[in-house]
Short mmCIF file of C-alpha atoms and ligand atoms in Angstrom, two decimals:
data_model
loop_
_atom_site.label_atom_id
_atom_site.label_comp_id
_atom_site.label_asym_id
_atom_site.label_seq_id
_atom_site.Cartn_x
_atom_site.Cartn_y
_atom_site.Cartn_z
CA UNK A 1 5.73 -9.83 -3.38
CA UNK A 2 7.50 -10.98 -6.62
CA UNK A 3 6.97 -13.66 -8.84
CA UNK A 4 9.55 -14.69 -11.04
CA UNK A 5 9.40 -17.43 -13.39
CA UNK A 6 12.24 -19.39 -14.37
CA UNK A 7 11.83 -21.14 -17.69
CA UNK A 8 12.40 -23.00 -19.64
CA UNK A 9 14.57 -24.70 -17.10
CA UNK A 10 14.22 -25.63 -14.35
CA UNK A 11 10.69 -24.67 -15.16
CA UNK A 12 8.91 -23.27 -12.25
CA UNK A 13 8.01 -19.91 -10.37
CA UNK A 14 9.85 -18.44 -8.24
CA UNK A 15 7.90 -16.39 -4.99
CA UNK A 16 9.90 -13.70 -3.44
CA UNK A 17 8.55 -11.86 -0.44
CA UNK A 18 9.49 -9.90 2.53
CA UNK A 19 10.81 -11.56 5.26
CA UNK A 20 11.33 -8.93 8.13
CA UNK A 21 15.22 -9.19 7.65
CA UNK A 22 15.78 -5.56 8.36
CA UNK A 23 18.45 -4.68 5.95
CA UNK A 24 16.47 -2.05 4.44
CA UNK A 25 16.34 -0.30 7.93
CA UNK A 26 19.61 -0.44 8.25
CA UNK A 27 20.58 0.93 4.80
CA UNK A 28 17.97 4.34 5.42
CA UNK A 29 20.17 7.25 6.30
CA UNK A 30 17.34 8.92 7.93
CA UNK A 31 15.90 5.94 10.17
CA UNK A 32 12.65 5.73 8.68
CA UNK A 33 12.41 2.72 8.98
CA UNK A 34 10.73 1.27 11.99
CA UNK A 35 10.50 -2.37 13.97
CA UNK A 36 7.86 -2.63 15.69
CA UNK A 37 6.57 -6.24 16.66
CA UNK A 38 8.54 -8.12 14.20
CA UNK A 39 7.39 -6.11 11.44
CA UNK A 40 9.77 -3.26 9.74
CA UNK A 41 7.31 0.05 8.32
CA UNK A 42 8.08 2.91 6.83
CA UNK A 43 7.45 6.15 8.48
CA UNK A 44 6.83 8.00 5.58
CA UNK A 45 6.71 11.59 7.71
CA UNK A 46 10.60 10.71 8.28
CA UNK A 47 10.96 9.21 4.58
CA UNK A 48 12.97 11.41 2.13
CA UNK A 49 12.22 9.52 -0.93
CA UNK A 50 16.12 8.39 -1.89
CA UNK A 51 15.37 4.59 -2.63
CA UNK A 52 18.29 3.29 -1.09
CA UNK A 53 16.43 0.97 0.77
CA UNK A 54 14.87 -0.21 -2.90
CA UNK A 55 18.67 -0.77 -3.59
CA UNK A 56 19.30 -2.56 -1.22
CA UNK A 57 16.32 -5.29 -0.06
CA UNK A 58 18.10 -8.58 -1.33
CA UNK A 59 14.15 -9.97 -2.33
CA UNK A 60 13.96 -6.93 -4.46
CA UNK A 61 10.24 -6.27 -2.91
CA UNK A 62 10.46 -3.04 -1.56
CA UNK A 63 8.44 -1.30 -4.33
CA UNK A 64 8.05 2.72 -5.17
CA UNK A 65 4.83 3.94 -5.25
CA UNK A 66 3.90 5.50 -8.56
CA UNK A 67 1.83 8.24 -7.20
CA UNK A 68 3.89 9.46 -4.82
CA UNK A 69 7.80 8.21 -5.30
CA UNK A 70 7.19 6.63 -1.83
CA UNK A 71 8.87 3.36 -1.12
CA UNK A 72 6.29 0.57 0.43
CA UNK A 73 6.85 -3.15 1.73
CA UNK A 74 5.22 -5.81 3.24
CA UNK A 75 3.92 -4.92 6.67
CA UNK A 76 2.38 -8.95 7.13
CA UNK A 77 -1.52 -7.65 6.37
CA UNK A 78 -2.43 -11.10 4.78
CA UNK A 79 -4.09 -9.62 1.76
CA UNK A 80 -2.00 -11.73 -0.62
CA UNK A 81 -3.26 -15.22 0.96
CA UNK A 82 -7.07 -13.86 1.02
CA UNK A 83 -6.77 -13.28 -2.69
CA UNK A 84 -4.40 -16.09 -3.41
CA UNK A 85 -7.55 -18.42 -5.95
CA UNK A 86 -5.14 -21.40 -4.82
CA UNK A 87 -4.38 -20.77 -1.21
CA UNK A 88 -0.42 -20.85 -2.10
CA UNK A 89 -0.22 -18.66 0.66
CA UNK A 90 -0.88 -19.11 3.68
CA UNK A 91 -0.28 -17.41 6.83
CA UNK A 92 1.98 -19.58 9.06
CA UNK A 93 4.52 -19.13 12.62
CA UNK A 94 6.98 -21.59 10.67
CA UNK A 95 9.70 -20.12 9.16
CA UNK A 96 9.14 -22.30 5.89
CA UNK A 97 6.99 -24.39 5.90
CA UNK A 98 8.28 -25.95 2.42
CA UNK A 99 11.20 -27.68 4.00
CA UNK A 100 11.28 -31.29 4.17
CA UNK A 101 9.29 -31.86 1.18
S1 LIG B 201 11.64 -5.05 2.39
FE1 LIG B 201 13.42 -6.30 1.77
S2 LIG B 201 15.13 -5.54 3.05
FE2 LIG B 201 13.21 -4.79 4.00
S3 LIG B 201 12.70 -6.32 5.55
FE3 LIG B 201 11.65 -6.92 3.63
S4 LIG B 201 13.03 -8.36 2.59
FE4 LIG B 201 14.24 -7.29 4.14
S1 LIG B 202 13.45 5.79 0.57
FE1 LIG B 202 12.77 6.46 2.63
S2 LIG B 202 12.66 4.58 3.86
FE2 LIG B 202 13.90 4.10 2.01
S3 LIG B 202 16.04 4.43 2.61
FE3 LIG B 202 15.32 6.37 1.71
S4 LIG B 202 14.53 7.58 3.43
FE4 LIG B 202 14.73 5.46 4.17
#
């Protein structure tokens, strides 16, 4: 996840996260990345550390690992929205659940 705030204008933040759309899976040269139901992971036995899928995740939230060089991403755990003091997130089915406000 990625907060970005954007001020002074138009004065708000910004949440990026992961939304399962795969293009970092395609972009791996050595198909470590898996789907497996609905949710892309890494297989970091296959992984050879060359960040192209960093490059190219258009949320910009597939991190590297400082211990390791290993890339990581979202794999839907929910720890965010337990932690979350405000319950901005939640866990939902709908694909935003923002819309029509
Ligand atoms: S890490 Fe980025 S590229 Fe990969 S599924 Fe998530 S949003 Fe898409
Ligand atoms: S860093 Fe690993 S998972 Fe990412 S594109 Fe390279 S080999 Fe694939």
């Amino acid at each position: 996840m990625r907060i970005e705030g954007l001020f002074p204008s138009p004065g708000h933040y910004q949440i990026h996260f992961c939304d399962q759309c795969g293009i970092c899976a395609e972009v791996c040269p050595v198909e470590a990345i898996e789907l497996k139901d609905g949710i892309y992971r890494i297989n970091e036995e296959e992984c050879i550390a060359c960040h192209e899928c960093v490059e190219a995740c258009p949320q910009s939230v597939m991190i590297i690992k400082g211990e390791d060089d290993m890339p990581a991403k979202c794999v839907l755990c929910g720890e965010c929205a337990a932690v979350c003091p405000r319950e901005a997130i939640i866990i939902s089915k709908e694909k935003n659940i923002a819309e029509g406000k």
